[in-house]
mmCIF file of C-alpha atoms in Angstrom:
data_model
loop_
_atom_site.group_PDB
_atom_site.id
_atom_site.type_symbol
_atom_site.label_atom_id
_atom_site.label_comp_id
_atom_site.label_asym_id
_atom_site.label_seq_id
_atom_site.Cartn_x
_atom_site.Cartn_y
_atom_site.Cartn_z
ATOM 1 C CA UNK A 1 -37.579 5.537 -103.062
ATOM 2 C CA UNK A 2 -37.806 9.111 -104.218
ATOM 3 C CA UNK A 3 -34.991 11.223 -105.592
ATOM 4 C CA UNK A 4 -35.530 14.959 -105.826
ATOM 5 C CA UNK A 5 -33.293 16.839 -108.249
ATOM 6 C CA UNK A 6 -33.105 20.605 -108.063
ATOM 7 C CA UNK A 7 -31.492 22.532 -110.902
ATOM 8 C CA UNK A 8 -31.685 26.331 -110.792
ATOM 9 C CA UNK A 9 -30.725 28.667 -113.639
ATOM 10 C CA UNK A 10 -30.541 32.394 -114.030
ATOM 11 C CA UNK A 11 -32.197 34.479 -116.735
ATOM 12 C CA UNK A 12 -29.309 33.692 -119.075
ATOM 13 C CA UNK A 13 -29.654 29.923 -118.584
ATOM 14 C CA UNK A 14 -26.533 29.552 -116.474
ATOM 15 C CA UNK A 15 -26.634 27.183 -113.472
ATOM 16 C CA UNK A 16 -27.018 28.842 -110.075
ATOM 17 C CA UNK A 17 -25.131 26.695 -107.565
ATOM 18 C CA UNK A 18 -26.476 28.330 -104.373
ATOM 19 C CA UNK A 19 -29.845 29.959 -103.815
ATOM 20 C CA UNK A 20 -32.584 30.407 -101.188
ATOM 21 C CA UNK A 21 -35.925 28.922 -102.240
ATOM 22 C CA UNK A 22 -38.869 27.652 -100.202
ATOM 23 C CA UNK A 23 -38.937 23.862 -100.667
ATOM 24 C CA UNK A 24 -41.800 21.677 -99.502
ATOM 25 C CA UNK A 25 -41.512 17.913 -99.250
ATOM 26 C CA UNK A 26 -43.747 15.143 -97.891
ATOM 27 C CA UNK A 27 -44.406 11.431 -97.573
ATOM 28 C CA UNK A 28 -47.368 9.174 -96.962
ATOM 29 C CA UNK A 29 -48.002 8.804 -93.237
ATOM 30 C CA UNK A 30 -51.112 6.949 -92.195
ATOM 31 C CA UNK A 31 -51.784 3.871 -90.049
ATOM 32 C CA UNK A 32 -54.141 2.662 -92.773
ATOM 33 C CA UNK A 33 -51.652 2.634 -95.633
ATOM 34 C CA UNK A 34 -49.954 -0.581 -96.696
ATOM 35 C CA UNK A 35 -47.001 1.377 -98.055
ATOM 36 C CA UNK A 36 -44.302 2.250 -95.550
ATOM 37 C CA UNK A 37 -42.464 5.252 -96.931
ATOM 38 C CA UNK A 38 -40.483 5.929 -93.760
ATOM 39 C CA UNK A 39 -38.638 2.583 -93.655
ATOM 40 C CA UNK A 40 -39.252 2.542 -89.865
ATOM 41 C CA UNK A 41 -37.376 5.806 -89.363
ATOM 42 C CA UNK A 42 -38.557 8.280 -86.743
ATOM 43 C CA UNK A 43 -40.912 10.645 -88.612
ATOM 44 C CA UNK A 44 -40.015 13.493 -86.252
ATOM 45 C CA UNK A 45 -36.392 13.272 -87.356
ATOM 46 C CA UNK A 46 -36.950 13.084 -91.120
ATOM 47 C CA UNK A 47 -35.361 15.948 -93.034
ATOM 48 C CA UNK A 48 -34.698 17.004 -96.565
ATOM 49 C CA UNK A 49 -31.148 15.831 -97.273
ATOM 50 C CA UNK A 50 -28.664 16.878 -99.940
ATOM 51 C CA UNK A 51 -26.123 14.483 -101.464
ATOM 52 C CA UNK A 52 -22.690 16.127 -101.250
ATOM 53 C CA UNK A 53 -21.017 13.392 -103.249
ATOM 54 C CA UNK A 54 -20.134 11.312 -100.176
ATOM 55 C CA UNK A 55 -22.906 11.640 -97.569
ATOM 56 C CA UNK A 56 -26.486 12.809 -97.165
ATOM 57 C CA UNK A 57 -26.468 16.160 -95.343
ATOM 58 C CA UNK A 58 -29.529 17.506 -93.510
ATOM 59 C CA UNK A 59 -31.083 20.696 -94.846
ATOM 60 C CA UNK A 60 -33.219 22.963 -92.639
ATOM 61 C CA UNK A 61 -32.395 21.547 -89.200
ATOM 62 C CA UNK A 62 -34.934 23.745 -87.401
ATOM 63 C CA UNK A 63 -37.977 22.698 -89.410
ATOM 64 C CA UNK A 64 -40.686 20.741 -87.571
ATOM 65 C CA UNK A 65 -42.698 17.979 -89.259
ATOM 66 C CA UNK A 66 -46.422 18.628 -89.752
ATOM 67 C CA UNK A 67 -49.238 16.136 -90.329
ATOM 68 C CA UNK A 68 -52.181 16.156 -92.726
ATOM 69 C CA UNK A 69 -54.213 13.428 -91.019
ATOM 70 C CA UNK A 70 -57.192 13.856 -93.334
ATOM 71 C CA UNK A 71 -55.178 12.916 -96.408
ATOM 72 C CA UNK A 72 -52.666 10.659 -94.648
ATOM 73 C CA UNK A 73 -49.537 12.700 -95.259
ATOM 74 C CA UNK A 74 -46.668 14.153 -93.288
ATOM 75 C CA UNK A 75 -44.766 17.098 -94.680
ATOM 76 C CA UNK A 76 -42.208 19.738 -93.990
ATOM 77 C CA UNK A 77 -41.007 22.996 -95.468
ATOM 78 C CA UNK A 78 -37.474 24.293 -95.851
ATOM 79 C CA UNK A 79 -37.941 28.015 -95.600
ATOM 80 C CA UNK A 80 -35.806 30.931 -96.685
ATOM 81 C CA UNK A 81 -33.154 31.957 -95.832
ATOM 82 C CA UNK A 82 -31.937 28.334 -95.788
ATOM 83 C CA UNK A 83 -29.284 27.883 -98.465
ATOM 84 C CA UNK A 84 -30.033 25.235 -101.070
ATOM 85 C CA UNK A 85 -27.410 23.881 -103.445
ATOM 86 C CA UNK A 86 -28.063 22.464 -106.876
ATOM 87 C CA UNK A 87 -28.077 18.675 -106.934
ATOM 88 C CA UNK A 88 -29.838 15.564 -105.681
ATOM 89 C CA UNK A 89 -32.035 15.458 -102.570
ATOM 90 C CA UNK A 90 -33.960 12.791 -100.649
ATOM 91 C CA UNK A 91 -35.953 12.486 -97.423
ATOM 92 C CA UNK A 92 -34.248 10.691 -94.563
ATOM 93 C CA UNK A 93 -32.407 10.845 -91.257
ATOM 94 C CA UNK A 94 -28.658 10.676 -90.982
ATOM 95 C CA UNK A 95 -28.628 10.700 -87.185
ATOM 96 C CA UNK A 96 -28.952 7.590 -85.026
ATOM 97 C CA UNK A 97 -31.121 8.123 -81.955
ATOM 98 C CA UNK A 98 -30.469 5.297 -79.461
ATOM 99 C CA UNK A 99 -33.231 3.864 -77.317
ATOM 100 C CA UNK A 100 -32.716 4.267 -73.598
ATOM 101 C CA UNK A 101 -34.387 3.712 -70.244
ATOM 102 C CA UNK A 102 -33.639 5.827 -67.188
ATOM 103 C CA UNK A 103 -35.800 5.306 -64.153
ATOM 104 C CA UNK A 104 -36.218 5.309 -60.416
ATOM 105 C CA UNK A 105 -38.240 3.090 -58.085
ATOM 106 C CA UNK A 106 -38.368 2.631 -54.317
ATOM 107 C CA UNK A 107 -38.905 -0.569 -52.321
ATOM 108 C CA UNK A 108 -40.957 -0.264 -49.149
ATOM 109 C CA UNK A 109 -38.982 -2.967 -47.362
ATOM 110 C CA UNK A 110 -35.602 -1.327 -47.938
ATOM 111 C CA UNK A 111 -36.798 2.179 -46.997
ATOM 112 C CA UNK A 112 -35.032 3.594 -43.941
ATOM 113 C CA UNK A 113 -36.253 7.144 -43.266
ATOM 114 C CA UNK A 114 -35.055 9.113 -46.273
ATOM 115 C CA UNK A 115 -33.291 6.555 -48.432
ATOM 116 C CA UNK A 116 -33.067 2.830 -49.098
ATOM 117 C CA UNK A 117 -30.537 0.698 -47.255
ATOM 118 C CA UNK A 118 -27.992 -1.571 -48.907
ATOM 119 C CA UNK A 119 -27.732 -3.957 -45.956
ATOM 120 C CA UNK A 120 -27.534 -6.996 -48.241
ATOM 121 C CA UNK A 121 -24.514 -5.578 -50.036
ATOM 122 C CA UNK A 122 -22.830 -4.579 -46.784
ATOM 123 C CA UNK A 123 -23.196 -8.169 -45.593
ATOM 124 C CA UNK A 124 -21.887 -9.457 -48.945
ATOM 125 C CA UNK A 125 -25.108 -11.414 -49.550
ATOM 126 C CA UNK A 126 -26.129 -10.282 -53.049
ATOM 127 C CA UNK A 127 -25.263 -13.074 -55.485
ATOM 128 C CA UNK A 128 -23.247 -12.307 -58.604
ATOM 129 C CA UNK A 129 -25.804 -14.257 -60.660
ATOM 130 C CA UNK A 130 -29.510 -13.570 -60.007
ATOM 131 C CA UNK A 131 -31.120 -16.616 -58.328
ATOM 132 C CA UNK A 132 -33.464 -18.930 -60.228
ATOM 133 C CA UNK A 133 -36.596 -17.481 -58.618
ATOM 134 C CA UNK A 134 -39.333 -15.094 -59.734
ATOM 135 C CA UNK A 135 -38.905 -12.599 -61.336
ATOM 136 C CA UNK A 136 -35.278 -13.192 -62.301
ATOM 137 C CA UNK A 137 -36.167 -16.480 -63.987
ATOM 138 C CA UNK A 138 -38.319 -14.489 -66.426
ATOM 139 C CA UNK A 139 -35.064 -13.287 -67.975
ATOM 140 C CA UNK A 140 -33.914 -15.859 -70.583
ATOM 141 C CA UNK A 141 -30.339 -14.619 -70.113
ATOM 142 C CA UNK A 142 -30.379 -14.974 -66.317
ATOM 143 C CA UNK A 143 -28.084 -17.992 -66.071
ATOM 144 C CA UNK A 144 -25.436 -16.269 -68.189
ATOM 145 C CA UNK A 145 -25.301 -13.194 -65.958
ATOM 146 C CA UNK A 146 -22.239 -13.253 -63.736
ATOM 147 C CA UNK A 147 -20.933 -9.886 -62.642
ATOM 148 C CA UNK A 148 -17.333 -9.544 -61.550
ATOM 149 C CA UNK A 149 -18.396 -7.289 -58.690
ATOM 150 C CA UNK A 150 -21.537 -5.649 -57.362
ATOM 151 C CA UNK A 151 -21.629 -1.879 -58.126
ATOM 152 C CA UNK A 152 -21.575 0.473 -55.153
ATOM 153 C CA UNK A 153 -24.725 1.380 -53.172
ATOM 154 C CA UNK A 154 -26.798 -1.537 -54.503
ATOM 155 C CA UNK A 155 -29.994 -2.574 -52.727
ATOM 156 C CA UNK A 156 -30.777 -5.698 -54.750
ATOM 157 C CA UNK A 157 -31.312 -7.202 -58.194
ATOM 158 C CA UNK A 158 -34.357 -5.826 -60.037
ATOM 159 C CA UNK A 159 -36.147 -6.727 -63.285
ATOM 160 C CA UNK A 160 -37.419 -4.357 -65.989
ATOM 161 C CA UNK A 161 -39.891 -5.633 -68.575
ATOM 162 C CA UNK A 162 -40.621 -3.802 -71.819
ATOM 163 C CA UNK A 163 -44.074 -4.913 -72.964
ATOM 164 C CA UNK A 164 -45.465 -4.335 -76.429
ATOM 165 C CA UNK A 165 -48.942 -4.836 -75.000
ATOM 166 C CA UNK A 166 -50.050 -4.803 -71.384
ATOM 167 C CA UNK A 167 -50.404 -8.613 -71.467
ATOM 168 C CA UNK A 168 -47.326 -9.290 -73.603
ATOM 169 C CA UNK A 169 -46.604 -13.045 -73.211
ATOM 170 C CA UNK A 170 -42.954 -12.582 -74.204
ATOM 171 C CA UNK A 171 -41.786 -9.166 -73.010
ATOM 172 C CA UNK A 172 -38.265 -7.906 -73.435
ATOM 173 C CA UNK A 173 -36.623 -8.542 -70.056
ATOM 174 C CA UNK A 174 -33.553 -6.982 -68.506
ATOM 175 C CA UNK A 175 -32.150 -7.771 -65.053
ATOM 176 C CA UNK A 176 -30.201 -4.957 -63.443
ATOM 177 C CA UNK A 177 -29.487 -3.457 -60.053
ATOM 178 C CA UNK A 178 -31.433 -1.057 -57.830
ATOM 179 C CA UNK A 179 -29.346 1.560 -56.023
ATOM 180 C CA UNK A 180 -30.066 3.228 -52.691
ATOM 181 C CA UNK A 181 -31.210 6.453 -54.398
ATOM 182 C CA UNK A 182 -33.759 4.463 -56.413
ATOM 183 C CA UNK A 183 -31.964 4.518 -59.742
ATOM 184 C CA UNK A 184 -32.138 1.362 -61.848
ATOM 185 C CA UNK A 185 -28.705 0.668 -63.302
ATOM 186 C CA UNK A 186 -27.072 -1.932 -65.510
ATOM 187 C CA UNK A 187 -25.180 -5.012 -64.415
ATOM 188 C CA UNK A 188 -21.963 -3.002 -64.361
ATOM 189 C CA UNK A 189 -23.562 0.127 -62.935
ATOM 190 C CA UNK A 190 -24.440 1.718 -66.298
ATOM 191 C CA UNK A 191 -27.003 4.526 -66.335
ATOM 192 C CA UNK A 192 -29.141 4.937 -68.318
ATOM 193 C CA UNK A 193 -29.813 1.525 -69.844
ATOM 194 C CA UNK A 194 -29.437 1.677 -73.639
ATOM 195 C CA UNK A 195 -30.110 -0.476 -76.673
ATOM 196 C CA UNK A 196 -26.500 -1.642 -76.560
ATOM 197 C CA UNK A 197 -27.545 -3.616 -73.453
ATOM 198 C CA UNK A 198 -31.196 -4.450 -74.183
ATOM 199 C CA UNK A 199 -32.534 -6.200 -77.293
ATOM 200 C CA UNK A 200 -35.317 -3.785 -78.196
ATOM 201 C CA UNK A 201 -37.478 -4.555 -81.215
ATOM 202 C CA UNK A 202 -36.419 -2.994 -84.480
ATOM 203 C CA UNK A 203 -38.602 0.008 -85.220
ATOM 204 C CA UNK A 204 -40.459 -0.108 -81.885
ATOM 205 C CA UNK A 205 -39.981 2.877 -79.595
ATOM 206 C CA UNK A 206 -42.922 2.682 -77.169
ATOM 207 C CA UNK A 207 -43.507 0.089 -74.460
ATOM 208 C CA UNK A 208 -45.405 -0.476 -71.245
ATOM 209 C CA UNK A 209 -42.636 -0.708 -68.656
ATOM 210 C CA UNK A 210 -43.026 -3.028 -65.666
ATOM 211 C CA UNK A 211 -40.730 -3.184 -62.620
ATOM 212 C CA UNK A 212 -40.559 -6.482 -60.715
ATOM 213 C CA UNK A 213 -38.819 -7.542 -57.498
ATOM 214 C CA UNK A 214 -38.607 -10.878 -55.686
ATOM 215 C CA UNK A 215 -40.730 -9.933 -52.644
ATOM 216 C CA UNK A 216 -42.533 -6.695 -53.572
ATOM 217 C CA UNK A 217 -45.675 -6.181 -55.669
ATOM 218 C CA UNK A 218 -44.806 -5.303 -59.264
ATOM 219 C CA UNK A 219 -45.759 -2.003 -60.919
ATOM 220 C CA UNK A 220 -46.279 -1.024 -64.567
ATOM 221 C CA UNK A 221 -46.692 2.260 -66.422
ATOM 222 C CA UNK A 222 -50.256 3.359 -67.046
ATOM 223 C CA UNK A 223 -49.486 4.202 -70.669
ATOM 224 C CA UNK A 224 -46.851 3.227 -73.196
ATOM 225 C CA UNK A 225 -43.606 5.174 -72.828
ATOM 226 C CA UNK A 226 -41.463 6.491 -75.699
ATOM 227 C CA UNK A 227 -37.932 5.348 -74.885
ATOM 228 C CA UNK A 228 -35.987 7.246 -77.526
ATOM 229 C CA UNK A 229 -33.126 8.910 -75.692
ATOM 230 C CA UNK A 230 -33.979 12.287 -77.208
ATOM 231 C CA UNK A 231 -37.627 12.010 -76.119
ATOM 232 C CA UNK A 232 -37.857 9.895 -72.968
ATOM 233 C CA UNK A 233 -37.836 11.696 -69.654
ATOM 234 C CA UNK A 234 -36.603 10.214 -66.383
ATOM 235 C CA UNK A 235 -39.315 7.762 -65.273
ATOM 236 C CA UNK A 236 -39.993 8.137 -61.559
ATOM 237 C CA UNK A 237 -42.054 5.203 -60.275
ATOM 238 C CA UNK A 238 -42.251 6.848 -56.856
ATOM 239 C CA UNK A 239 -44.833 9.175 -58.441
ATOM 240 C CA UNK A 240 -48.237 7.443 -58.605
ATOM 241 C CA UNK A 241 -49.390 9.323 -61.703
ATOM 242 C CA UNK A 242 -46.970 7.222 -63.757
ATOM 243 C CA UNK A 243 -48.192 3.762 -62.751
ATOM 244 C CA UNK A 244 -51.251 1.643 -63.412
ATOM 245 C CA UNK A 245 -53.510 1.825 -60.363
ATOM 246 C CA UNK A 246 -51.982 5.100 -59.163
ATOM 247 C CA UNK A 247 -51.879 5.338 -55.329
ATOM 248 C CA UNK A 248 -53.597 1.944 -55.009
ATOM 249 C CA UNK A 249 -50.591 0.248 -56.629
ATOM 250 C CA UNK A 250 -48.017 1.826 -54.321
ATOM 251 C CA UNK A 251 -47.292 2.386 -50.638
ATOM 252 C CA UNK A 252 -46.662 5.900 -49.214
ATOM 253 C CA UNK A 253 -43.196 6.076 -47.645
ATOM 254 C CA UNK A 254 -42.461 9.696 -46.802
ATOM 255 C CA UNK A 255 -43.685 13.259 -47.147
ATOM 256 C CA UNK A 256 -41.387 15.724 -48.905
ATOM 257 C CA UNK A 257 -41.733 19.401 -49.906
ATOM 258 C CA UNK A 258 -42.500 18.110 -53.414
ATOM 259 C CA UNK A 259 -45.210 15.742 -52.163
ATOM 260 C CA UNK A 260 -45.505 12.133 -51.024
ATOM 261 C CA UNK A 261 -42.955 9.514 -52.032
ATOM 262 C CA UNK A 262 -44.327 6.083 -52.882
ATOM 263 C CA UNK A 263 -42.718 2.649 -53.105
ATOM 264 C CA UNK A 264 -43.525 -0.858 -54.252
ATOM 265 C CA UNK A 265 -45.442 -2.655 -51.436
ATOM 266 C CA UNK A 266 -43.453 -5.315 -49.582
ATOM 267 C CA UNK A 267 -44.627 -8.819 -48.721
ATOM 268 C CA UNK A 268 -45.376 -10.765 -51.922
ATOM 269 C CA UNK A 269 -43.055 -13.660 -51.123
ATOM 270 C CA UNK A 270 -44.236 -16.235 -53.663
ATOM 271 C CA UNK A 271 -44.576 -13.801 -56.564
ATOM 272 C CA UNK A 272 -48.217 -14.581 -57.306
ATOM 273 C CA UNK A 273 -49.219 -10.912 -57.352
ATOM 274 C CA UNK A 274 -51.197 -10.904 -54.110
ATOM 275 C CA UNK A 275 -50.084 -10.580 -50.482
ATOM 276 C CA UNK A 276 -51.974 -13.132 -48.430
ATOM 277 C CA UNK A 277 -51.747 -15.793 -45.720
ATOM 278 C CA UNK A 278 -49.462 -17.989 -47.818
ATOM 279 C CA UNK A 279 -46.816 -15.254 -47.818
ATOM 280 C CA UNK A 280 -47.177 -14.730 -44.068
ATOM 281 C CA UNK A 281 -46.888 -18.439 -43.287
ATOM 282 C CA UNK A 282 -43.714 -18.603 -45.356
ATOM 283 C CA UNK A 283 -42.078 -15.765 -43.455
ATOM 284 C CA UNK A 284 -43.080 -17.185 -40.058
ATOM 285 C CA UNK A 285 -41.820 -20.649 -40.963
ATOM 286 C CA UNK A 286 -38.412 -19.350 -42.106
ATOM 287 C CA UNK A 287 -37.854 -16.843 -39.288
ATOM 288 C CA UNK A 288 -34.389 -16.446 -37.761
ATOM 289 C CA UNK A 289 -32.570 -17.623 -40.891
ATOM 290 C CA UNK A 290 -29.846 -15.319 -42.177
ATOM 291 C CA UNK A 291 -28.887 -14.893 -45.814
ATOM 292 C CA UNK A 292 -30.310 -13.899 -49.187
ATOM 293 C CA UNK A 293 -33.892 -15.175 -48.968
ATOM 294 C CA UNK A 294 -37.241 -14.066 -50.417
ATOM 295 C CA UNK A 295 -38.809 -14.120 -46.915
ATOM 296 C CA UNK A 296 -36.526 -11.224 -45.919
ATOM 297 C CA UNK A 297 -38.958 -8.467 -46.958
ATOM 298 C CA UNK A 298 -37.011 -5.589 -45.392
ATOM 299 C CA UNK A 299 -33.808 -6.755 -47.124
ATOM 300 C CA UNK A 300 -31.549 -6.626 -44.061
ATOM 301 C CA UNK A 301 -30.238 -10.186 -44.367
ATOM 302 C CA UNK A 302 -32.158 -11.839 -41.525
ATOM 303 C CA UNK A 303 -35.756 -13.079 -41.363
ATOM 304 C CA UNK A 304 -37.619 -11.733 -38.322
ATOM 305 C CA UNK A 305 -41.099 -10.708 -37.256
ATOM 306 C CA UNK A 306 -40.362 -7.297 -38.789
ATOM 307 C CA UNK A 307 -40.513 -8.980 -42.183
ATOM 308 C CA UNK A 308 -43.812 -10.573 -41.209
ATOM 309 C CA UNK A 309 -45.212 -7.166 -40.265
ATOM 310 C CA UNK A 310 -44.823 -5.879 -43.832
ATOM 311 C CA UNK A 311 -46.784 -8.793 -45.214
ATOM 312 C CA UNK A 312 -49.506 -8.450 -42.555
ATOM 313 C CA UNK A 313 -49.824 -4.682 -43.027
ATOM 314 C CA UNK A 314 -50.153 -5.140 -46.798
ATOM 315 C CA UNK A 315 -52.475 -8.146 -46.620
ATOM 316 C CA UNK A 316 -54.943 -8.548 -49.472
ATOM 317 C CA UNK A 317 -53.107 -6.029 -51.645
ATOM 318 C CA UNK A 318 -52.743 -7.049 -55.281
ATOM 319 C CA UNK A 319 -50.535 -5.940 -58.138
ATOM 320 C CA UNK A 320 -52.057 -4.109 -61.095
ATOM 321 C CA UNK A 321 -49.589 -5.770 -63.471
ATOM 322 C CA UNK A 322 -51.311 -8.400 -65.665
#
């Protein structure tokens, strides 16, 4: 809403088209104000921009925004020797910064001494549409998902939830694939997942991120995560410091030179967030069946007492995801 016009003249009154001043500019930036002067743009990317007759061009690319929290302002300074041209200026951002999620998670049941196995894919058991069971039925688009082929090295379907609050009743849900190296990829193998695939909220860049699987206890980030592609780091859910509940939310799988690797605990068959006798009875009742079933906790395509062992070993464990 502000237009800044700069007109420089020499001692004779003639216009100087190019010069090198120090220019300060600012905007109101406070959670208490009812006036939004940023129009939901990323304040860290706002720059002084010059109108070249066709486009707004950033001025002073290296300047870093500063905050006056006492007075509720954000400001910046274009310093010499940045060249300024006579004309019209405004504050804005001409660059689009897409939102993106790149992450890794491990499943205890699929872990086979150094990596996860893709036994289900090798046996051609992974369905091209996620089944109508928890957590895939939390995705309102589930029934419309139908991949032409399963990407290579896939362990299973997995669900990512982007929660505005920890108890978000209607999170943004995306159903993708988990690969043997732990990477979470898109339905066609895309990595990372971007806002061209996920319907993120307009103007929202931070979410609690929960990872859910059909027979493992879910995990969620301890804090909100900034998912702007230029900001977000690779989220490694095998590191307990990232997740709510820390080591208590995960199961140690292996020791590496970099430290312990952790995975989502196996054995929550009915998806109620706790591993108990009901899960164990289900596995025992369905033993010896082959196929794509929730009772197959080690994801090898057949239900045996090995699957029951995971649920027994993890008995009474609960998820920290609300």
